[in-house]
Structures are given as structure tokens and as C-alpha cells.
CSV table of C-alpha atoms in Angstrom, one decimal:
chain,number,residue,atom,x,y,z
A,1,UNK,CA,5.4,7.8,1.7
A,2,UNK,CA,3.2,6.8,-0.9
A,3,UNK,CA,3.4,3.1,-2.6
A,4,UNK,CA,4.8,2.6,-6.0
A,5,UNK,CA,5.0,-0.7,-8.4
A,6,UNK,CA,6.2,-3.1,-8.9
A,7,UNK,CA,8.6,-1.3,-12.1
A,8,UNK,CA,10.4,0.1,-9.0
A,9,UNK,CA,11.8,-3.0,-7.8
A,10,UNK,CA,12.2,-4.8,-10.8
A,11,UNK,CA,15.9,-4.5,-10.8
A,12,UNK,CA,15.9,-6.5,-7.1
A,13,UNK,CA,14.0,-9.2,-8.5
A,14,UNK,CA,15.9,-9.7,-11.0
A,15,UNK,CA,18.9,-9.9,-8.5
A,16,UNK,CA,16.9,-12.0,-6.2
A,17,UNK,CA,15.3,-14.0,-8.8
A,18,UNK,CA,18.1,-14.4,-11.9
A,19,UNK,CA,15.7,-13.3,-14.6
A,20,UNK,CA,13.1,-10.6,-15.4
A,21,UNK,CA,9.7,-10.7,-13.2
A,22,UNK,CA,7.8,-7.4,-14.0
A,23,UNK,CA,5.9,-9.6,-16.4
A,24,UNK,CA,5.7,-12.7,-14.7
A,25,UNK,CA,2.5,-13.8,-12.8
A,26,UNK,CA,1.4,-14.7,-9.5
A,27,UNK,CA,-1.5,-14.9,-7.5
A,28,UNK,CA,-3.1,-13.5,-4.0
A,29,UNK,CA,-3.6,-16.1,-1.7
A,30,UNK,CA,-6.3,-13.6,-0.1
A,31,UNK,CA,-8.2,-12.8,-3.2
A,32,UNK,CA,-7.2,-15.4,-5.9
A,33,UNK,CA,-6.7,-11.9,-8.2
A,34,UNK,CA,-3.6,-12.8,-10.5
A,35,UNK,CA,-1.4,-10.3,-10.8
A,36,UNK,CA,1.9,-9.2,-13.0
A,37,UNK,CA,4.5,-8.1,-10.6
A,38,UNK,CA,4.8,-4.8,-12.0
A,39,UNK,CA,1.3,-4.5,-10.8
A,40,UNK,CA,1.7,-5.0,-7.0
A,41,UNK,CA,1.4,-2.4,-4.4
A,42,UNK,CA,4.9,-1.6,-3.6
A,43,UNK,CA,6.4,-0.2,-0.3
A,44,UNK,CA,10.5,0.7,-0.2
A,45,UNK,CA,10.0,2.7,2.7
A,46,UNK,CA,9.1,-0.2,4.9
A,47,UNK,CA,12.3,-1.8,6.9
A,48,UNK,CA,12.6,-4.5,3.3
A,49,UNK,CA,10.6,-3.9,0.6
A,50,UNK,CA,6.7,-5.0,0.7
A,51,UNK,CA,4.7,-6.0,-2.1
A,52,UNK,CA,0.9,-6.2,-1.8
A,53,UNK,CA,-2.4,-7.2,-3.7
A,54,UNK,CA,-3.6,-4.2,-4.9
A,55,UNK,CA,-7.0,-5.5,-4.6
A,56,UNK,CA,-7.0,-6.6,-1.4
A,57,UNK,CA,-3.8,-5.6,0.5
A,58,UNK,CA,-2.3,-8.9,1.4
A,59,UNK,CA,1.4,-8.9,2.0
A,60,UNK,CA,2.9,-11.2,-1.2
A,61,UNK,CA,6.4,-10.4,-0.7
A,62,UNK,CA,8.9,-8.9,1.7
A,63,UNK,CA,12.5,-9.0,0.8
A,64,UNK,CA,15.1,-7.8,3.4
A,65,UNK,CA,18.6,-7.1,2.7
A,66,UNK,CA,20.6,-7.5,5.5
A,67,UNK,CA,24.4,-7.9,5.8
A,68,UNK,CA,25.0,-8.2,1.6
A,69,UNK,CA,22.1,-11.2,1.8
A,70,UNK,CA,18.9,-10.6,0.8
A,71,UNK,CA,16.0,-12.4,2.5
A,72,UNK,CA,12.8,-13.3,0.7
A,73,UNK,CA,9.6,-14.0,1.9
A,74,UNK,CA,6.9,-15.1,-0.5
A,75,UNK,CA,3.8,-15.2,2.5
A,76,UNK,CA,1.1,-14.4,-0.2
A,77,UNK,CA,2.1,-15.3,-3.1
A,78,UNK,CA,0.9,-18.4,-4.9
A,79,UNK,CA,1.5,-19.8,-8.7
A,80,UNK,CA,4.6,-17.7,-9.1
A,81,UNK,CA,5.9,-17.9,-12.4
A,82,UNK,CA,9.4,-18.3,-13.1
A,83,UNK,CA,11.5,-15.6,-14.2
A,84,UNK,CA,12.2,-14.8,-18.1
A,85,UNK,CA,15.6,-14.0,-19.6
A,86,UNK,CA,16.6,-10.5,-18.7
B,1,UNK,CA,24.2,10.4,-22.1
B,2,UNK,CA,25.8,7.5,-21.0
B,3,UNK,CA,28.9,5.1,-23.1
B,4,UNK,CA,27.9,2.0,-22.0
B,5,UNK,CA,30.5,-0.1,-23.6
B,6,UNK,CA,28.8,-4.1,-22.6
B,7,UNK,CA,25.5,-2.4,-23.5
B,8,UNK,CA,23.2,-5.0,-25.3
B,9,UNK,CA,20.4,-2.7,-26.3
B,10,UNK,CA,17.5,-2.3,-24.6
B,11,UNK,CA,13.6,-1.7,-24.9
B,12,UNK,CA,11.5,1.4,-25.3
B,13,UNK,CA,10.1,2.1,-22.0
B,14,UNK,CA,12.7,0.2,-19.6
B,15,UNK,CA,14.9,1.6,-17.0
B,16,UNK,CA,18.2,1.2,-15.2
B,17,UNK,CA,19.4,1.4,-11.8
B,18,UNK,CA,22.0,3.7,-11.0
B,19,UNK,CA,23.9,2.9,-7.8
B,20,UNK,CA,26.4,5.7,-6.0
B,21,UNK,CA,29.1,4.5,-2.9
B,22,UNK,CA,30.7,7.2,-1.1
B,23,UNK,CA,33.6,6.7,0.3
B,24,UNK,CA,32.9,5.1,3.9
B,25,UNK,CA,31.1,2.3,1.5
B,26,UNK,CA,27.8,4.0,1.8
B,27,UNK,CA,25.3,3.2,-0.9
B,28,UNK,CA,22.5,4.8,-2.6
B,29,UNK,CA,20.3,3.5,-5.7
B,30,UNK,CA,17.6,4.8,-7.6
B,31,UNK,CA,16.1,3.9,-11.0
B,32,UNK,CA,15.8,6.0,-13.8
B,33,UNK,CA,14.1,6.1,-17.0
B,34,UNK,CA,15.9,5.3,-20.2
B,35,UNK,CA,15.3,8.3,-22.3
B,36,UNK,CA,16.7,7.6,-25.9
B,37,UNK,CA,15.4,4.9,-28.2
B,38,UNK,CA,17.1,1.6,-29.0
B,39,UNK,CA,18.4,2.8,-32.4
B,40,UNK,CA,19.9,5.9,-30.8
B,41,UNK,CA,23.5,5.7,-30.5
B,42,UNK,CA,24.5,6.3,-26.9
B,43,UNK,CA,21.8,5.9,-23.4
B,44,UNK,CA,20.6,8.8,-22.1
B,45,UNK,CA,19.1,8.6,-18.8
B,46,UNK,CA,17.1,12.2,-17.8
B,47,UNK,CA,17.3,13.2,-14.1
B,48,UNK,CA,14.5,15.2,-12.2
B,49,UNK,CA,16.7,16.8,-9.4
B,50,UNK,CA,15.1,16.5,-6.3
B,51,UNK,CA,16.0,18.9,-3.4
B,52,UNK,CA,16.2,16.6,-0.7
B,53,UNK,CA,17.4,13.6,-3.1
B,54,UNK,CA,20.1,11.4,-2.2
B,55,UNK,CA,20.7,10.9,-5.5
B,56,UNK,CA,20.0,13.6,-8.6
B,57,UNK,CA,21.5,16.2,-6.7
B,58,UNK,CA,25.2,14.8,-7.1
B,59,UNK,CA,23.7,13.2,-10.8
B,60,UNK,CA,22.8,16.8,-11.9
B,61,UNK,CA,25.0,18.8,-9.6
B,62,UNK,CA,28.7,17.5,-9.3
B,63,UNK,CA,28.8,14.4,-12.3
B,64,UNK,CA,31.0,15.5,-14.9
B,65,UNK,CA,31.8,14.5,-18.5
B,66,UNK,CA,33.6,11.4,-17.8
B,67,UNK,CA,32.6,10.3,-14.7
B,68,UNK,CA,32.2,6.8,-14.5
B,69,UNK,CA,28.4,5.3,-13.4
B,70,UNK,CA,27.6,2.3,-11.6
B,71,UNK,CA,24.4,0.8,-13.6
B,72,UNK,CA,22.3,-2.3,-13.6
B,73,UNK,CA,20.0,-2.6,-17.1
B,74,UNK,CA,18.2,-2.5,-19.2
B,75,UNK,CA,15.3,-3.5,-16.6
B,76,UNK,CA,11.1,-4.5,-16.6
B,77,UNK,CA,9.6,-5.4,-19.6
B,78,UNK,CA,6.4,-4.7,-18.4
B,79,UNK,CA,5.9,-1.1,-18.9
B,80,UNK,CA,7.9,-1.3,-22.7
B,81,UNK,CA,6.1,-0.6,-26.1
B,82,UNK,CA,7.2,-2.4,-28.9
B,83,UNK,CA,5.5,-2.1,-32.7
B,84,UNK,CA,4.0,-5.6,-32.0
B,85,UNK,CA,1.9,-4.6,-29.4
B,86,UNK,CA,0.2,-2.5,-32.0
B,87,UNK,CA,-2.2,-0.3,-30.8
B,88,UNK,CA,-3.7,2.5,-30.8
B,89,UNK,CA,-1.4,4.2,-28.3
B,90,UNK,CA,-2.3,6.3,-25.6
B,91,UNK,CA,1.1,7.6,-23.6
B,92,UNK,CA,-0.4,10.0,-20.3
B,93,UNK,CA,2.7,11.7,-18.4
B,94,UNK,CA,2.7,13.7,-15.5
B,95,UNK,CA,6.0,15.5,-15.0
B,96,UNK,CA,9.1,13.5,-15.7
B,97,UNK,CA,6.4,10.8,-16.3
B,98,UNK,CA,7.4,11.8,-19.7
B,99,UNK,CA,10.9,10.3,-19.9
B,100,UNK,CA,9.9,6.2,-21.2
B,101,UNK,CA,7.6,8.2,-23.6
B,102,UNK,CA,10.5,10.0,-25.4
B,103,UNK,CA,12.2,6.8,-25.5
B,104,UNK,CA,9.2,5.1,-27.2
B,105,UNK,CA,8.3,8.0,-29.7
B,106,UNK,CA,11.8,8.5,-30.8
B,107,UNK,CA,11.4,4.6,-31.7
B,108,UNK,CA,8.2,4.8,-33.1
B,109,UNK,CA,9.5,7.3,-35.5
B,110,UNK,CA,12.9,5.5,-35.9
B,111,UNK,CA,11.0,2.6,-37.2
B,112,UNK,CA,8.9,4.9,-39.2
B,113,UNK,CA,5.9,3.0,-37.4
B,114,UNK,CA,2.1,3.7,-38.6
B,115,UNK,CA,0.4,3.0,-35.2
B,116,UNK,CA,-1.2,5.5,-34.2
B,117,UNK,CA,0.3,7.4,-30.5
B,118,UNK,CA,-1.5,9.8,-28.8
B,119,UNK,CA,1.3,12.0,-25.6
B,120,UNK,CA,-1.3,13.5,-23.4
B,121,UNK,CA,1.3,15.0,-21.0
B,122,UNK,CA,0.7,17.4,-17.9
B,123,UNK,CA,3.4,19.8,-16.5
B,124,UNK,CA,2.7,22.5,-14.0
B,125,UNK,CA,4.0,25.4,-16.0
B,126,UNK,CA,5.9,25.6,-19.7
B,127,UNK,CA,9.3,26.0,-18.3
B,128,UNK,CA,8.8,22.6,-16.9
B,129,UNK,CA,8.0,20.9,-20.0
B,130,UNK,CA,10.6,18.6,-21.0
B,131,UNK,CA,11.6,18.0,-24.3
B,132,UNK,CA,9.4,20.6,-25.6
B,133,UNK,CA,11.1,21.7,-28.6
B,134,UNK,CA,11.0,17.8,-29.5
B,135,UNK,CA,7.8,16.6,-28.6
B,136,UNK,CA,6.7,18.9,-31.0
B,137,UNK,CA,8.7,17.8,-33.9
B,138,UNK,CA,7.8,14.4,-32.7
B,139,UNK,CA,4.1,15.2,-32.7
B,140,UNK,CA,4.2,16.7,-36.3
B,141,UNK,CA,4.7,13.1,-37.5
B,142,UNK,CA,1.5,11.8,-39.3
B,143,UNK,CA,0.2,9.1,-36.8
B,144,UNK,CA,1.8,10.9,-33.8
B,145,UNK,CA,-0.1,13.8,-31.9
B,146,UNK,CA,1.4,15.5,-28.8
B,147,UNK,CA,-1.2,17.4,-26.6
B,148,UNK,CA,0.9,19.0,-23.7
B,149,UNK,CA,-1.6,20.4,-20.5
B,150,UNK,CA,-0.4,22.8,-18.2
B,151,UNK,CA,-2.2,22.5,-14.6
B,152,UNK,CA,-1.2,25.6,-12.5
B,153,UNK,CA,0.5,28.1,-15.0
B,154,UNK,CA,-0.2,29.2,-18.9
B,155,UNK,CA,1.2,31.6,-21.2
B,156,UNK,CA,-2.2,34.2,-21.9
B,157,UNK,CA,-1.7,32.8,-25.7
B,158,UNK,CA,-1.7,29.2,-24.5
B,159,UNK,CA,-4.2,27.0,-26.7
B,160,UNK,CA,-3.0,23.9,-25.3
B,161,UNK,CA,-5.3,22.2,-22.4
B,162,UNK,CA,-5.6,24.6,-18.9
B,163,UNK,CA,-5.9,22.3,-15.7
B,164,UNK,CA,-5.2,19.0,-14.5
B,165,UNK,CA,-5.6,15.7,-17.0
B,166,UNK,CA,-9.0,14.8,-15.6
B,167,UNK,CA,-11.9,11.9,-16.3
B,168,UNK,CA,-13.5,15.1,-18.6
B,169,UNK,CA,-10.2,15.9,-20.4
B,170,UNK,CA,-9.6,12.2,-21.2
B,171,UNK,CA,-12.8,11.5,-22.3
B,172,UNK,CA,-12.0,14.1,-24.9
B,173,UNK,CA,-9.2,13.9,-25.3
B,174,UNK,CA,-7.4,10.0,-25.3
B,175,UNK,CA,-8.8,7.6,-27.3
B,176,UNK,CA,-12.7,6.2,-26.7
B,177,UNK,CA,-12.3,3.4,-25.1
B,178,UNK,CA,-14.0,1.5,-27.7
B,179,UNK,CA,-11.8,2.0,-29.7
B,180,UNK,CA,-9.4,-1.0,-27.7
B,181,UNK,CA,-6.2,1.1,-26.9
B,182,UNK,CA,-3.4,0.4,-25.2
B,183,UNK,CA,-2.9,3.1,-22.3
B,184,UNK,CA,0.9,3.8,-20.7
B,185,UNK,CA,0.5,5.9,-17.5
B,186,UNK,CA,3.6,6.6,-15.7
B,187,UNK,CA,4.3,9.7,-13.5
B,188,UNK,CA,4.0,10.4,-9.3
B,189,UNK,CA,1.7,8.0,-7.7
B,190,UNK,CA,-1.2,10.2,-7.1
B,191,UNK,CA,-1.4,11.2,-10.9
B,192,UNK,CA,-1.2,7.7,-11.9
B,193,UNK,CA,-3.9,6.3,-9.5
B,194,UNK,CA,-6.1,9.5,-10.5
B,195,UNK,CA,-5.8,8.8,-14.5
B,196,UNK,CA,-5.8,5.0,-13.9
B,197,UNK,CA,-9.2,5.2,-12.0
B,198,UNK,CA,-10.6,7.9,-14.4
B,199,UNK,CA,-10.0,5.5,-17.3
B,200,UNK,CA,-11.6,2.0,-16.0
B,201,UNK,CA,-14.2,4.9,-14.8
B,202,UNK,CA,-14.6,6.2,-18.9
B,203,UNK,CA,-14.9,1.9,-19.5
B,204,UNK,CA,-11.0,1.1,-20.6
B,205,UNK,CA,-10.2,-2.1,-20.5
B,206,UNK,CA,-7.8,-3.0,-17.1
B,207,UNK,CA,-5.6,-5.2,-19.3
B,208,UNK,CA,-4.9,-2.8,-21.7
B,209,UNK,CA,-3.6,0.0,-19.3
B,210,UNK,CA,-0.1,-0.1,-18.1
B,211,UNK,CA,1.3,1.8,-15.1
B,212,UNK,CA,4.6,3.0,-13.5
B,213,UNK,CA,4.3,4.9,-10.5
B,214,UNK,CA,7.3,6.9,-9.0
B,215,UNK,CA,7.4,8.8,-5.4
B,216,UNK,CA,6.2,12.2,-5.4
B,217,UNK,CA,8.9,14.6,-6.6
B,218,UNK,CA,9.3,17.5,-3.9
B,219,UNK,CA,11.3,20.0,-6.6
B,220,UNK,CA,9.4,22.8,-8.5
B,221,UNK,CA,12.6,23.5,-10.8
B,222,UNK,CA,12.3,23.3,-14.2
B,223,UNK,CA,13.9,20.0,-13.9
B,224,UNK,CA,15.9,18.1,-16.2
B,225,UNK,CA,19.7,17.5,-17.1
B,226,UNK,CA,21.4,14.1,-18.6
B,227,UNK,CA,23.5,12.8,-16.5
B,228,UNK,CA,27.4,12.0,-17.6
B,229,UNK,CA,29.8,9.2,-17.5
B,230,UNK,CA,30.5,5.4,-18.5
B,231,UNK,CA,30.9,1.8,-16.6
């Protein structure tokens, strides 16, 4: 299955985070590389959905849904931004 | 085309998601481009059906006028073009690629905007063309110019482009890269990774191209249908 953006999950971030974050920033703990989260390497097709530096393929994100709650792992991610108004 | 009575507008170039439940509480969600502008009077979302889809099948298929919809939206503000962001404006579709574009030239002409928009957009064959008729009306604007390139099949009479949208084709025909402007690629994932490369290749400016990639579409029909209904 091939990866998509960031603009494909932009309406479970904005569940998960309460605001939009296609255009918010964030930056690879691997690379330093700042990136928009429309930008990152998306996988849905993973069990959750993985977001990584398109640069250098570190995992920033996993969110798992599991039982109606949704579980988010930031492992990657530093400098996040906070989300703008929908 | 969608009544969407709580609708509060939305941006050229954003998306919703549409969510289906069967009955045993199954659910299924996919996103799909908003395809009117945000001075157009009802939404319109426009629906690629996919043969093995979960989803555009029943969209296309079995929704009927009246239907009701589950919908989240308007979403991303990333990949959105407003008249601020000035330009010039390359748009590059491939396939139903095209749908954010339709929403952003139908507002670039609502707002009788002078920025000038270039729509390089590649279908396999005319019959998949979407929006044809329009584009073309569309494109007959003054600042507005609608180059469609057809990879795999062409009328004999065809003076469009013949073949893929390559590095060669866009150095011809987007705009030079010195002249600054601001690229929207959206279509499969392979065609958006091939023009996104090509560009940065031809000396485009990273921050001023803007991608949305969606998984490859496995249908060869001649795609598109609105889809019906209200929340």
C-alpha cells in the first residue's frame, strides 16, 4: 500500500487534537527537518496510523484507535505546535 | 451535491470525511475532495468509484436523492488556495487529482481574481476527463489556462499534450521556476512523488510546492458522479 500525507488524516487530528494541524509544525527528532503535518509520510494501512519524516523515516506519530479511544504516541515528534481553529 | 444545513463555508482546496455504518455498527470513512467553490450554493463532493472500494461504490451506486450523509468538515488548510496567497499558480492533477482544482478555479473566477493559474491535468484517455466541458470554459478566462494531457489514449485530432506530465513537459509547460510560483500537486501517490521530484529537479522552490497524495485508484471507468444526501 503506498504512503500518503498528512491531508489524509487531517480529519483525526483534528479529532485527536481539537483544532486544525495540516499547517501546524513539528520537528524530527532524527533529522531536526521541520515539517508541516500535511507533509509527513503517512501510513493508514499500518495496525494505527503512522506518520514519518519524509526525510529520514523516523516514526513521529502513531495513533491507534481501539475500543472508541484513540491512542497517541508522539515518539518523534518535537516542537509540536498547537492546533489552529478549525 | 450535498444540503448541509450547519455548513459554515469552507476553503478552496479542503475536504471532508464521509463516514458510512452498516447496520451491525460497522464503519467505513474516507475523505473526499470538496468540489464546488465557497460562493457556490450547495457542497459538492465528486466520487471516483473504485471497484474494490468500501466506500464509492454504495456513494455512486445505491445513494439516492435524499439520503442523509454522515460528514466531518470542512478539513486541512494546508493544501487550500486563497487570493492572498497570490501567485502565480500552478495546479498539476492526475486523475481525480483534479477535484480541489475545480473548487479553487470556480473561486478564482467567482472572485473575478487576476492571478494568474496555470491546470496542467493528466487523464489516461478523454472519456476520463472530468469536468471537461468546464475546464474549458474555465480556462477561457483571461488569466486562467487549462492544458489537459492525455497519457495512454488520444483522439487522432488531439492537439493537447500526448504522454505522461514529465520533468520535459513541465519545463515547458508550468511556470519557470524563476518565476517564484506556487505549485498544488495532488493526485495518486506515484504521480505526486514523480511531479514533486521533477519540479525541485527543474529548481522550484520546496516551500512553494504543496502536495496531497491519495492511494492508487484501481478503477479504469470513466469515473465521476456527485454523491446525494444531507446531515
Amino acid at each position: 500500500m503506498e504512503a500518503l500525507d498528512g491531508n489524509a488524516i487531517a480529519g483525526q487530528l483534528m479529532e485527536v487534537f481539537g483544532g486544525e494541524m495540516t499547517t501546524v509544525t513539528g520537528r524530527c527528532a532524527g533529522c531536526r527537518r521541520t515539517w508541516q503535518m500535511a507533509e509527513l509520510e503517512v501510513h493508514t494501512h499500518a495496525p494505527g496510523t503512522v506518520g514519518r519524516c519524509r526525510d529520514c523515516g523516523v516514526v513521529l506519530m502513531v495513533l491507534v484507535t481501539a475500543r472508541g479511544v484513540t491512542c497517541v504516541h508522539l515518539p518523534g515528534l518535537v516542537d509540536l505546535g498547537m492546533p489552529t481553529a478549525p | 451535491m450535498l444540503d448541509v444545513p450547519t455548513w459554515e463555508g469552507h476553503l478552496a482546496g479542503q475536504h471532508v470525511d464521509v463516514r458510512l455504518t452498516a447496520e451491525d455498527g460497522y464503519q467505513a470513512q474516507r475523505s473526499y475532495s470538496i468540489a464546488s467553490a465557497p460562493q457556490d450554493r450547495s457542497v459538492t463532493l465528486t466520487v471516483d468509484r473504485l471497484d474494490d472500494g468500501e466506500v464509492s461504490p454504495y456513494l455512486v451506486d445505491v445513494l439516492q436523492p435524499g439520503d442523509a450523509l454522515e460528514l466531518r468538515g470542512p478539513i486541512g488548510r494546508y493544501f487550500v488556495w486563497e487570493e492572498s496567497l497570490g501567485g502565480p499558480l500552478a495546479l498539476i492533477a492526475g486523475g481525480s487529482g483534479v477535484v480541489p482544482f475545480r473548487s479553487m478555479l470556480r473561486h478564482h473566477a467567482a472572485i473575478g481574481s487576476a492571478v494568474p493559474v496555470r491546470l496542467l491535468y493528466s487523464a489516461r484517455s478523454l472519456p476520463e476527463v472530468i469536468f471537461h466541458e468546464e475546464l474549458v470554459r474555465l480556462g477561457a478566462r483571461e488569466a486562467v489556462d487549462v492544458r489537459v494531457a492525455l497519457s495512454r489514449a488520444w483522439p487522432d485530432d488531439w492537439n493537447g499534450h500526448r504522454g505522461r506530465i514529465d520533468r520535459e513537459y513541465l519545463r515547458e509547460a508550468a511556470w519557470p521556476a524563476s518565476s517564484g510560483p506556487l505549485v498544488y500537486v495532488c493526485g495518486p501517490t506515484s504521480f505526486v512523488e514523480a511531479v514533486a521530484d521533477a519540479l525541485i529537479d527543474l529548481g522550484h522552490d520546496t516551500d512553494r510546492i504543496r502536495t496531497e497524495r491519495f492511494g492508487a485508484t484501481g478503477s479504469g471507468l470513466p469515473a465521476p458522479s456527485a454523491s446525494q444526501g444531507g446531515t
